[in-house]
Structure formats: C-alpha cells, structure tokens
mmCIF file with all atom_site columns, C-alpha atoms in Angstrom:
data_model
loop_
_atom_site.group_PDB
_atom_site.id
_atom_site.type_symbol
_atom_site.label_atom_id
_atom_site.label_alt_id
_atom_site.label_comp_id
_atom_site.label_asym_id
_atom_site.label_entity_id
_atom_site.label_seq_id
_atom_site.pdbx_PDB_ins_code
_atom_site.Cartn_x
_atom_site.Cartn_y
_atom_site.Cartn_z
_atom_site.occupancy
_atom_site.B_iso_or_equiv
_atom_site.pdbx_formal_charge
_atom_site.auth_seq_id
_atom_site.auth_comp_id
_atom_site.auth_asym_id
_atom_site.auth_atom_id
_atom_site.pdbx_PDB_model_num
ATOM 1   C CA . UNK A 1 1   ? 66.788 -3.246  30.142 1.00 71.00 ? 13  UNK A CA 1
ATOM 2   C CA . UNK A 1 2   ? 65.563 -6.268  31.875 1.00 86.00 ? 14  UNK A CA 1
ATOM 3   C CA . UNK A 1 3   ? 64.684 -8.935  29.816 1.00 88.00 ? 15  UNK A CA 1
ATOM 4   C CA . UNK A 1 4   ? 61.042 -11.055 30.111 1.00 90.00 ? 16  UNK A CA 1
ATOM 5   C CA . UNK A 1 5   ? 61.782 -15.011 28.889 1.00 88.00 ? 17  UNK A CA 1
ATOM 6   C CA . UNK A 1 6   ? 58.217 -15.527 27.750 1.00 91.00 ? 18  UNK A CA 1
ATOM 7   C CA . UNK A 1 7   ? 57.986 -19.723 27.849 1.00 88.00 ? 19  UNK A CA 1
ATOM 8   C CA . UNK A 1 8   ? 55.215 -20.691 25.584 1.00 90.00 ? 20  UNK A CA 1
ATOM 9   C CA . UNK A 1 9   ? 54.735 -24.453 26.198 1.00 85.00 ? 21  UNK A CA 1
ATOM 10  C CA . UNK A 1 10  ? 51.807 -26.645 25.061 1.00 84.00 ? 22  UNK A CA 1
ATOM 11  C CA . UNK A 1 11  ? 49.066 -26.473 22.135 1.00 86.00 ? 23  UNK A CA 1
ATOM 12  C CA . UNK A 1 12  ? 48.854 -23.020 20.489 1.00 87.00 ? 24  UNK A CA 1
ATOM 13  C CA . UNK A 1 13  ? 45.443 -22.244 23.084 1.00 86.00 ? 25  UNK A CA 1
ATOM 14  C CA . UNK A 1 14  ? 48.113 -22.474 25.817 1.00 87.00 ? 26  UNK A CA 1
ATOM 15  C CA . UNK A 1 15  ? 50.822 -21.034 23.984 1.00 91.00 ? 27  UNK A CA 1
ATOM 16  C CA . UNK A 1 16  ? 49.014 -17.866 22.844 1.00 92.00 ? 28  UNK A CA 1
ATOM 17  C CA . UNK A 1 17  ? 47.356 -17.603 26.133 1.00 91.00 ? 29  UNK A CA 1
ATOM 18  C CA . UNK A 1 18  ? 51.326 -17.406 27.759 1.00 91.00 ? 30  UNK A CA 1
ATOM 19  C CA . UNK A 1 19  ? 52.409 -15.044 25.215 1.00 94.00 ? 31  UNK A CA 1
ATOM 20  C CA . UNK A 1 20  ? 49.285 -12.337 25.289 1.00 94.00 ? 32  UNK A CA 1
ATOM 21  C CA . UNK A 1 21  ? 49.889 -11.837 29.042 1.00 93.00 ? 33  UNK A CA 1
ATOM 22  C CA . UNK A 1 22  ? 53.533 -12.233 28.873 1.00 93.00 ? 34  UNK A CA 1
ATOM 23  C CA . UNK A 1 23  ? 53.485 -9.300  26.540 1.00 95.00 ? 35  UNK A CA 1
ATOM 24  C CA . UNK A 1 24  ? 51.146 -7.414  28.449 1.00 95.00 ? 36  UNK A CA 1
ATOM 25  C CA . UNK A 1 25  ? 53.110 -7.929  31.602 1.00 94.00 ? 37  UNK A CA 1
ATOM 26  C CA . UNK A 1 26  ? 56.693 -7.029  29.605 1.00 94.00 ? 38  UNK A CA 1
ATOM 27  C CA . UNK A 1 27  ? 55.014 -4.031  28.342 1.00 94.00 ? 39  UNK A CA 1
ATOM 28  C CA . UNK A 1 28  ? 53.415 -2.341  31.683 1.00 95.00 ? 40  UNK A CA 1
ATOM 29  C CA . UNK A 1 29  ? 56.702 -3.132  33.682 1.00 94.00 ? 41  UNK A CA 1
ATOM 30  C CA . UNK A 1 30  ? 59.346 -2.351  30.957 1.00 93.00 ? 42  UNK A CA 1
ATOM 31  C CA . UNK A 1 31  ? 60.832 -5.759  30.350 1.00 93.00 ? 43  UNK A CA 1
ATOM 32  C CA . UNK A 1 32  ? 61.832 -6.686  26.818 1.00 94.00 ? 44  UNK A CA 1
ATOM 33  C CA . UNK A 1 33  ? 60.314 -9.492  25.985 1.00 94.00 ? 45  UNK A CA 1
ATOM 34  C CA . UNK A 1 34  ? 62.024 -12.736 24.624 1.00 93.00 ? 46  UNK A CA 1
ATOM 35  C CA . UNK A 1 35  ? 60.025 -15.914 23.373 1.00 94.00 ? 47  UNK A CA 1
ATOM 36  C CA . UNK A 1 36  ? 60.772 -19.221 24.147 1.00 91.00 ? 48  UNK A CA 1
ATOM 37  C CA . UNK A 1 37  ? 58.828 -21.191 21.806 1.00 93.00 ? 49  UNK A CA 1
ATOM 38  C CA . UNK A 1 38  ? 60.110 -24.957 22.062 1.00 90.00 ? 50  UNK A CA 1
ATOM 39  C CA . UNK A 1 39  ? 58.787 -27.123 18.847 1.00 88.00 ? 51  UNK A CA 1
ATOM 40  C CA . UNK A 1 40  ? 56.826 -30.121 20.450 1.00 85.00 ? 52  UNK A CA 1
ATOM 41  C CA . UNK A 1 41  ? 54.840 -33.639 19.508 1.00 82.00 ? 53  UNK A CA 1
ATOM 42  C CA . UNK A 1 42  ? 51.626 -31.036 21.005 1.00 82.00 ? 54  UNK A CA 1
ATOM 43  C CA . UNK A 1 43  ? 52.929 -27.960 18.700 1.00 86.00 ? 55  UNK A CA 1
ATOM 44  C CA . UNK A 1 44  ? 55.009 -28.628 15.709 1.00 87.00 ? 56  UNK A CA 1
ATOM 45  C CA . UNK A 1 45  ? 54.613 -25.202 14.227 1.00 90.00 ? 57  UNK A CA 1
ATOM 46  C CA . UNK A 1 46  ? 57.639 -22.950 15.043 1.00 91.00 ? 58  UNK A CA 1
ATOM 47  C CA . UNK A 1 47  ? 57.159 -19.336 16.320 1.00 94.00 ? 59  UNK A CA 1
ATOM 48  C CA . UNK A 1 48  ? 58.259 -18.094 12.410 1.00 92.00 ? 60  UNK A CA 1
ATOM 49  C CA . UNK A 1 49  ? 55.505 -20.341 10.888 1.00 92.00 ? 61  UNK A CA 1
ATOM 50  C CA . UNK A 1 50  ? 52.804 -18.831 12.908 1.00 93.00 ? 62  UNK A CA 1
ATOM 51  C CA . UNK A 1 51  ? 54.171 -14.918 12.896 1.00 93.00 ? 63  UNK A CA 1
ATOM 52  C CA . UNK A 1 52  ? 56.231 -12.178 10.876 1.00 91.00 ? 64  UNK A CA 1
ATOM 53  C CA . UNK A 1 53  ? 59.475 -11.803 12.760 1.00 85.00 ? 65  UNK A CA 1
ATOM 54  C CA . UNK A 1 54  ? 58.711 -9.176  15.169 1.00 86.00 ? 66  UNK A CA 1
ATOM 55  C CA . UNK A 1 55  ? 59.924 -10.196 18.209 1.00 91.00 ? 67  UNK A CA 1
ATOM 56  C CA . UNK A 1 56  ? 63.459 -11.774 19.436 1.00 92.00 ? 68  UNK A CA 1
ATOM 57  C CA . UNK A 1 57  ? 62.429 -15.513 20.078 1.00 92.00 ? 69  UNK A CA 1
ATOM 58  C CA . UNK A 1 58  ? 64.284 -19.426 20.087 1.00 90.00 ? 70  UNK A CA 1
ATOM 59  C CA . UNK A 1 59  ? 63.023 -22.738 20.088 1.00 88.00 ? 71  UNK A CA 1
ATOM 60  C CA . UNK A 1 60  ? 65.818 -24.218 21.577 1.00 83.00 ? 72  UNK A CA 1
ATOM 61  C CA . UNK A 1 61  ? 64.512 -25.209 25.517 1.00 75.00 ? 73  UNK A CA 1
ATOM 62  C CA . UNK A 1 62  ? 68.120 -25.632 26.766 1.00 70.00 ? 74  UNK A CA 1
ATOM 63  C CA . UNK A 1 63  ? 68.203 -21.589 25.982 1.00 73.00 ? 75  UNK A CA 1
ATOM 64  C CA . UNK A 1 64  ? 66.860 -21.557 30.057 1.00 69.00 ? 76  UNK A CA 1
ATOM 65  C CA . UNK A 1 65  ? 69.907 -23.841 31.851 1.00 64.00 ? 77  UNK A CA 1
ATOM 66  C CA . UNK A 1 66  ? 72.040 -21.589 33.406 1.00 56.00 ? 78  UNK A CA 1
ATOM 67  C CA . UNK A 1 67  ? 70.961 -18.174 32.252 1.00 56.00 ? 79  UNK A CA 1
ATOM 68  C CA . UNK A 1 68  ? 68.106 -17.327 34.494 1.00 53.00 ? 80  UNK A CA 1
ATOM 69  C CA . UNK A 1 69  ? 67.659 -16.545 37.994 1.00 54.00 ? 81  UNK A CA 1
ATOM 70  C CA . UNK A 1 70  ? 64.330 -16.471 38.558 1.00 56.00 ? 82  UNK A CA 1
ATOM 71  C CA . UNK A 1 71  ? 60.683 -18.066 37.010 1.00 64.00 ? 83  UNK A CA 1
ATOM 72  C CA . UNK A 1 72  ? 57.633 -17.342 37.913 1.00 62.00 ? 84  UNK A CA 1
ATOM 73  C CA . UNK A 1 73  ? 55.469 -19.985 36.264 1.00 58.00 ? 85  UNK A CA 1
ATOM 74  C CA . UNK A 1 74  ? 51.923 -22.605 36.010 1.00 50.00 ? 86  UNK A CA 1
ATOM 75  C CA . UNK A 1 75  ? 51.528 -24.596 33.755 1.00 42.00 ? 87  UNK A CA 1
ATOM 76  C CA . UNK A 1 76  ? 50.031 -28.323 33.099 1.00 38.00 ? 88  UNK A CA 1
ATOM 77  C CA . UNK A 1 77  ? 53.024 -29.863 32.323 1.00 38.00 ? 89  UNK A CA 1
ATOM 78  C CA . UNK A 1 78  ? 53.682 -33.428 34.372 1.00 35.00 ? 90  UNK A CA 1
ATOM 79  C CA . UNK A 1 79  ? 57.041 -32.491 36.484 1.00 37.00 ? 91  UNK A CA 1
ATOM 80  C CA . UNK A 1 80  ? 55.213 -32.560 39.573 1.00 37.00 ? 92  UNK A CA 1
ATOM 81  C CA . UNK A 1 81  ? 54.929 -36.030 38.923 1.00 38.00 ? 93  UNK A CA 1
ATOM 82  C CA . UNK A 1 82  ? 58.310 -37.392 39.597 1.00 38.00 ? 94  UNK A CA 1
ATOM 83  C CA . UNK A 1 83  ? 59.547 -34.851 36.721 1.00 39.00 ? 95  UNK A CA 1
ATOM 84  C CA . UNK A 1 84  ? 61.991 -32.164 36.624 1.00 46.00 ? 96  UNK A CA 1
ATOM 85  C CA . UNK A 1 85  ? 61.308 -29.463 34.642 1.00 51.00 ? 97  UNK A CA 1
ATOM 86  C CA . UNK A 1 86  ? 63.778 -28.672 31.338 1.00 48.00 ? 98  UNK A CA 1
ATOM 87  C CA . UNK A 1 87  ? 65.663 -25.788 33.360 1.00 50.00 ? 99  UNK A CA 1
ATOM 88  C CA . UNK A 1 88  ? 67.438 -25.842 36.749 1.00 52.00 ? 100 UNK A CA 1
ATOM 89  C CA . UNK A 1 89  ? 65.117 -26.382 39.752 1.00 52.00 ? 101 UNK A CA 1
ATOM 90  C CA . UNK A 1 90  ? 67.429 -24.324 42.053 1.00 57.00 ? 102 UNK A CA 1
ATOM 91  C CA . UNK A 1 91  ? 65.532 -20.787 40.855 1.00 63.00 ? 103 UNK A CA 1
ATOM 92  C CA . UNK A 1 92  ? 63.878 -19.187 43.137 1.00 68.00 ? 104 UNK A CA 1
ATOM 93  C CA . UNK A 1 93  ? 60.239 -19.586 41.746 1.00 71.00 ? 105 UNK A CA 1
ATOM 94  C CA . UNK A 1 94  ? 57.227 -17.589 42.484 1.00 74.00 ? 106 UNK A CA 1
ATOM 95  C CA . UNK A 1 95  ? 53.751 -19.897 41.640 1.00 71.00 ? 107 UNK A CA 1
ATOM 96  C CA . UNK A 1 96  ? 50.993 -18.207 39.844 1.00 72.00 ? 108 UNK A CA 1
ATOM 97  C CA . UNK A 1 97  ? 48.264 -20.856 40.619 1.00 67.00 ? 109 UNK A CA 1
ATOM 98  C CA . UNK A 1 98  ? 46.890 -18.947 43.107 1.00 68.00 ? 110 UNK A CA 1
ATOM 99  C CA . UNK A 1 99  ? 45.833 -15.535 42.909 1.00 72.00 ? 111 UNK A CA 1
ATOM 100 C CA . UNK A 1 100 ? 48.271 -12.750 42.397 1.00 79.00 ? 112 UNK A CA 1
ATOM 101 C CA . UNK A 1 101 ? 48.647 -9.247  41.274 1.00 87.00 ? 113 UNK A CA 1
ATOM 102 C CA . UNK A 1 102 ? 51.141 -8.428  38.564 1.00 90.00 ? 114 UNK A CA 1
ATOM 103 C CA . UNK A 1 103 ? 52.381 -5.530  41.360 1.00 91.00 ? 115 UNK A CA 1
ATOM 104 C CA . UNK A 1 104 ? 53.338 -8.734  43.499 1.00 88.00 ? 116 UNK A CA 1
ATOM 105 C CA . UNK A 1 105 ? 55.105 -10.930 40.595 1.00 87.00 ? 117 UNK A CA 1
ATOM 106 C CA . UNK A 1 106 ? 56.983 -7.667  39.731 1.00 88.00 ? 118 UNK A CA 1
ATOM 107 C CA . UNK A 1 107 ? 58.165 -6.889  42.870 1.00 87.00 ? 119 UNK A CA 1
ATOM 108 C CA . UNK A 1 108 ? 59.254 -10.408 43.203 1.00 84.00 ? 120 UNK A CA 1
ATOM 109 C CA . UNK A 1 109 ? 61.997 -10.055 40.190 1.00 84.00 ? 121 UNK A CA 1
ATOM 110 C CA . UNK A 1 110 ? 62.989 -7.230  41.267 1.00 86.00 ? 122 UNK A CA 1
ATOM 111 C CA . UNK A 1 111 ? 63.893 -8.372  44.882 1.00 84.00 ? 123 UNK A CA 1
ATOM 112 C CA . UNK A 1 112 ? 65.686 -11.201 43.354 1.00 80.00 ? 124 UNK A CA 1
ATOM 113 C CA . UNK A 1 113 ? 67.942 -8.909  41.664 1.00 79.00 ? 125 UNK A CA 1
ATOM 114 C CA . UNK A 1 114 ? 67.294 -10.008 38.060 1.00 71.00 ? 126 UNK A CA 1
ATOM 115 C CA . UNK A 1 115 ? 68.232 -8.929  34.602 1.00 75.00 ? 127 UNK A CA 1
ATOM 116 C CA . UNK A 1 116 ? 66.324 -12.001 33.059 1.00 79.00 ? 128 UNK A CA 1
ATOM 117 C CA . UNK A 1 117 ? 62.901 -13.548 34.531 1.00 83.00 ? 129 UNK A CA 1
ATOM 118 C CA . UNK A 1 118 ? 61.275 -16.622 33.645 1.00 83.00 ? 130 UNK A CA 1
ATOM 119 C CA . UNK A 1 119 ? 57.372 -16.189 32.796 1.00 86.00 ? 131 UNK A CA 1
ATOM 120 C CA . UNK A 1 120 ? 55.744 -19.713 32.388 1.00 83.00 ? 132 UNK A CA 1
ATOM 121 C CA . UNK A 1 121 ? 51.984 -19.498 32.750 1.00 82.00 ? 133 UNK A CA 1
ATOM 122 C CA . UNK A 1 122 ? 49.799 -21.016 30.364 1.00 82.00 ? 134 UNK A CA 1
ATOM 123 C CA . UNK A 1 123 ? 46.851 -19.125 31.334 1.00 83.00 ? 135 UNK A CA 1
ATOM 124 C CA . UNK A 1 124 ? 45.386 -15.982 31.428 1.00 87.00 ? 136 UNK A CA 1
ATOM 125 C CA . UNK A 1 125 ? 45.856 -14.436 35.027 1.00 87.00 ? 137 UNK A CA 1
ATOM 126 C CA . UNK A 1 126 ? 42.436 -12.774 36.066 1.00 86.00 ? 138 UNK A CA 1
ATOM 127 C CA . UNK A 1 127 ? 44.341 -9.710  37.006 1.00 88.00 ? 139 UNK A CA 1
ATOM 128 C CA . UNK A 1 128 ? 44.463 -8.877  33.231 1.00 91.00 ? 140 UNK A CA 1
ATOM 129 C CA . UNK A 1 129 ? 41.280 -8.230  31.593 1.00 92.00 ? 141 UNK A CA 1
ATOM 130 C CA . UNK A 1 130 ? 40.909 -8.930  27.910 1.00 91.00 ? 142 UNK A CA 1
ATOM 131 C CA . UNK A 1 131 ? 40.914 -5.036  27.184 1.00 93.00 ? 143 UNK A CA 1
ATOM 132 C CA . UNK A 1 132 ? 44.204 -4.746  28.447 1.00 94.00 ? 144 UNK A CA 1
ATOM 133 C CA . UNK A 1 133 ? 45.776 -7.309  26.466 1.00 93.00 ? 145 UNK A CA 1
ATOM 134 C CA . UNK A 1 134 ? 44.735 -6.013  23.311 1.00 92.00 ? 146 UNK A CA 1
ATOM 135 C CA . UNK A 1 135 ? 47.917 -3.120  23.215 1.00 90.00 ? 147 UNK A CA 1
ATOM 136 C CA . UNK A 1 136 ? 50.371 -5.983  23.479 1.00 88.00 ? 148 UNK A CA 1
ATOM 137 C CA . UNK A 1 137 ? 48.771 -8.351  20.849 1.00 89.00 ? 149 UNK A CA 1
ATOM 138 C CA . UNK A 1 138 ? 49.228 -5.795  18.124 1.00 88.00 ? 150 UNK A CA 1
ATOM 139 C CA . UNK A 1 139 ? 52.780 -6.680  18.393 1.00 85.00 ? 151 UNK A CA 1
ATOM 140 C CA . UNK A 1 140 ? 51.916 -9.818  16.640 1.00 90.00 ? 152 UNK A CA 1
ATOM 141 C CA . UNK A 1 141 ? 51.255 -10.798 13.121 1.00 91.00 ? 153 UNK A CA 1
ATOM 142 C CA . UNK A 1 142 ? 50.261 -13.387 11.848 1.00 92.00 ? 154 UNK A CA 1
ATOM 143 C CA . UNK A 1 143 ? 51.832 -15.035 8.791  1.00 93.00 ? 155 UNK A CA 1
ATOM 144 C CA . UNK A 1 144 ? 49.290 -14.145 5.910  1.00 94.00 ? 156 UNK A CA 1
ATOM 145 C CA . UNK A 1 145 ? 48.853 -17.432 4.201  1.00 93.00 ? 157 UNK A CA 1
ATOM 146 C CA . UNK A 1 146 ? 47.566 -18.353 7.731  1.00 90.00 ? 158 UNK A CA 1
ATOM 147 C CA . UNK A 1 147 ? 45.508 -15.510 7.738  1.00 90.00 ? 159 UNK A CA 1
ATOM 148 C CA . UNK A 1 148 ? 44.097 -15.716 4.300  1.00 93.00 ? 160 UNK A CA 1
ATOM 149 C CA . UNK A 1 149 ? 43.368 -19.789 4.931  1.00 90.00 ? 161 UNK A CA 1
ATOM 150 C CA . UNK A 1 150 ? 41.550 -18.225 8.494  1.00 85.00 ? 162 UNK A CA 1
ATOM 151 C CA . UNK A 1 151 ? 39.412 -15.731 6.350  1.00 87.00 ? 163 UNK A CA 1
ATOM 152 C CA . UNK A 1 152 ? 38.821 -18.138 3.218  1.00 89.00 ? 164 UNK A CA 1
ATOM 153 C CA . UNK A 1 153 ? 37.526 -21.153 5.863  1.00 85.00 ? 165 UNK A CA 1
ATOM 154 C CA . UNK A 1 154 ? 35.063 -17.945 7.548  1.00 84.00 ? 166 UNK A CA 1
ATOM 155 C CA . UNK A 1 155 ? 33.686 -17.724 4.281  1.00 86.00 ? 167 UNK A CA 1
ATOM 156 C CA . UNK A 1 156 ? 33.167 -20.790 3.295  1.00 88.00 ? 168 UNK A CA 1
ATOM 157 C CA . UNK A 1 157 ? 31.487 -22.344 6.625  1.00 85.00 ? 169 UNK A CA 1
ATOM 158 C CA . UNK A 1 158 ? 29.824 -19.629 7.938  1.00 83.00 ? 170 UNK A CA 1
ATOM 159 C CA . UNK A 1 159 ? 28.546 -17.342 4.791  1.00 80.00 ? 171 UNK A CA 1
ATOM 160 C CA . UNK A 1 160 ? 26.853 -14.345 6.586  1.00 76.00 ? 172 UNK A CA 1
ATOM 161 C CA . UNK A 1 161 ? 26.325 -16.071 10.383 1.00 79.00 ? 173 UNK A CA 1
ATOM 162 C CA . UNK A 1 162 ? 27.800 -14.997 13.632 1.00 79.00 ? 174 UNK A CA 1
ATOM 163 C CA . UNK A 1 163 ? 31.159 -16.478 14.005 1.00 73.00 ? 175 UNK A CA 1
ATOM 164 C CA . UNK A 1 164 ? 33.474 -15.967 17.190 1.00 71.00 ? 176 UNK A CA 1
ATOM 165 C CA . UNK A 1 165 ? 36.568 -18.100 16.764 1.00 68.00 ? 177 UNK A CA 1
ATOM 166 C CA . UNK A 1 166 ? 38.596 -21.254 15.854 1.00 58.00 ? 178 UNK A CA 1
ATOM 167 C CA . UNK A 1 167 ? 40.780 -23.584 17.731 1.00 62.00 ? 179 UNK A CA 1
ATOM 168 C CA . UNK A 1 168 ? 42.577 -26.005 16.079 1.00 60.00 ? 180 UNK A CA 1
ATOM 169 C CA . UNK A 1 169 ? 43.907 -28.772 18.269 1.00 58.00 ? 181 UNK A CA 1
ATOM 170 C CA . UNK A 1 170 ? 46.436 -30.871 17.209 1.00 56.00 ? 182 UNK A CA 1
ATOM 171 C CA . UNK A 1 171 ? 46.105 -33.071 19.593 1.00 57.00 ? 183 UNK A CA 1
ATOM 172 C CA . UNK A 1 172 ? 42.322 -33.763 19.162 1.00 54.00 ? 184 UNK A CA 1
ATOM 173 C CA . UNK A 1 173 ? 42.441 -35.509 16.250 1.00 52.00 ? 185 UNK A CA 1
ATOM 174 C CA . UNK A 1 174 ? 45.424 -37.982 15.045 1.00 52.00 ? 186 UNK A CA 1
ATOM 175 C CA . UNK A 1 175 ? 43.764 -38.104 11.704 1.00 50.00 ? 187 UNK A CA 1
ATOM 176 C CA . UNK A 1 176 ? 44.117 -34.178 10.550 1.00 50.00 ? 188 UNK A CA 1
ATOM 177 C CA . UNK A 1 177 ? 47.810 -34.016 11.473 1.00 48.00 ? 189 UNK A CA 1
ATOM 178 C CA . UNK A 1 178 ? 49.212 -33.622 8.707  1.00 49.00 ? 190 UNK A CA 1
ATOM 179 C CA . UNK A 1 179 ? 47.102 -31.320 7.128  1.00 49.00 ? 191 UNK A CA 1
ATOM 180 C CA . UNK A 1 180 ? 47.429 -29.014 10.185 1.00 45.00 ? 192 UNK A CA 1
ATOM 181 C CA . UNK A 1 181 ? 51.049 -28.433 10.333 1.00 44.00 ? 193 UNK A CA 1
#
C-alpha cells in the first residue's frame, strides 16, 4: 500500500489542521498514513504526549532526505526566503496554495509513480468540508490527562455557558511556557 507522510509542522492549530485533512485524504484514496511530527521551539509536545499510539509516526525531520519522491505541500514556513526546506528540493512538488481538488493532488502521485508522498499543508483545503473530516479524526485520541485538564478547565470557566473551543498558543505568551508543555 502506498504510504501518505503526513508533515505536521508549526503550533498545534497548524499541526492538527495538517493532520485532519491528511487523514481524510489517506483515507478516501487508500494511502496509509505516516506522521511526521518534528518537536520544535513553536511545538515542544511530541505526537505521544498529545495522543494514544494509534498511528505509525517519528519526530525525527531527517526521516524525509532521501526517501520520498514526491510532496505536495503549503505551509508558512520561511524557505522561500533564501531557505531550503529540511528535505531535498529536487522532488517534484505539487503547491496547494491555490485551489485544487483532492482528484488533482491524487492523480499527481500517482503519475509520479510513488509508493511514498509528501503531504505538507498546514491548512484546511476548502475541498474538504468539516463533515468529511470527522471519519478520519476518530482515529485520534487524545491522551486523557489532557482530556480530563480540557473538561476540568470547561467547568471551571464556563459553568453552564456556551463554549466552542480552546487554542492554546505557545507562542503567544512567553510567560505560560512552562506550564503549557
């Protein structure tokens, strides 16, 4: 089976954002899906202190050099600014900033001939709705103590009122850092 390299780079918005549709896209093409979740200054968490070990991941980034040929990827890293990115820039690359159809990004790794495919997009693609990605995202679990700190914080500043979601930014506030992570 051909293998999906699911890149998760960034803060955990980013990160999460890579790995719903990465999963979603692995899952409606028949890919099996492999994490790349690099620990960083912006994420410090690895991918086993966020989730229950259900899916074959690394967070080594030199895992990409050599073993890939092709990526399909967007993200807001700064390698277009005199940068190179952390794999080899000789892949044949397909860009997802502008708009695409998952048909079209498919086909692409399949022309190239390959076993494993590079997805790096820290975004959402608007070709997936949120409906769709909710199959995929059952895959994940998150580790309970984070789950029970999630719940107990709910509780305790909202009591009864409408509450849609947290995001906790690491990089938003140097002071918290430690208490984060």
């Amino acid at each position: 089976m051909k293998r999906l390299v699911i890149v998760c780079e960034g803060g955990f918005g980013n990160r999460f954002n890579a790995l719903a549709a990465g999963l979603y896209f692995a899952n409606r093409y028949g890919y099996n899906p492999f994490v790349l979740w690099p620990r960083t200054h912006v994420c410090g968490a690895s991918f086993n202190d966020l989730y229950e070990p259900a899916l074959e991941h690394t967070d080594d980034k030199l895992y990409l050099r050599g073993t890939m040929c092709a990526v399909a990827w967007h993200c807001f890293t700064p390698w277009w600014e005199n940068q190179q990115p952390w794999w080899e820039t000789n892949k044949p690359t397909f860009d997802t900033r502008s708009s695409f159809s998952l048909d079209t990004l498919h086909e692409f790794f399949l022309k190239m001939g390959c076993d494993d495919c590079i997805y790096f997009n820290d975004s959402i693609p608007k070709c997936i709705s949120p409906s769709q990605l909710l199959e995929p995202l059952k895959r994940l679990h998150f580790r309970s103590y984070l789950r029970d700190a999630a719940n107990q914080f709910i509780s305790d500043s909202f009591r009864g009122e409408e509450f849609y979601g947290l995001h906790l930014r690491l990089t938003d506030s140097t002071h918290n850092r430690r208490r984060l992570l």
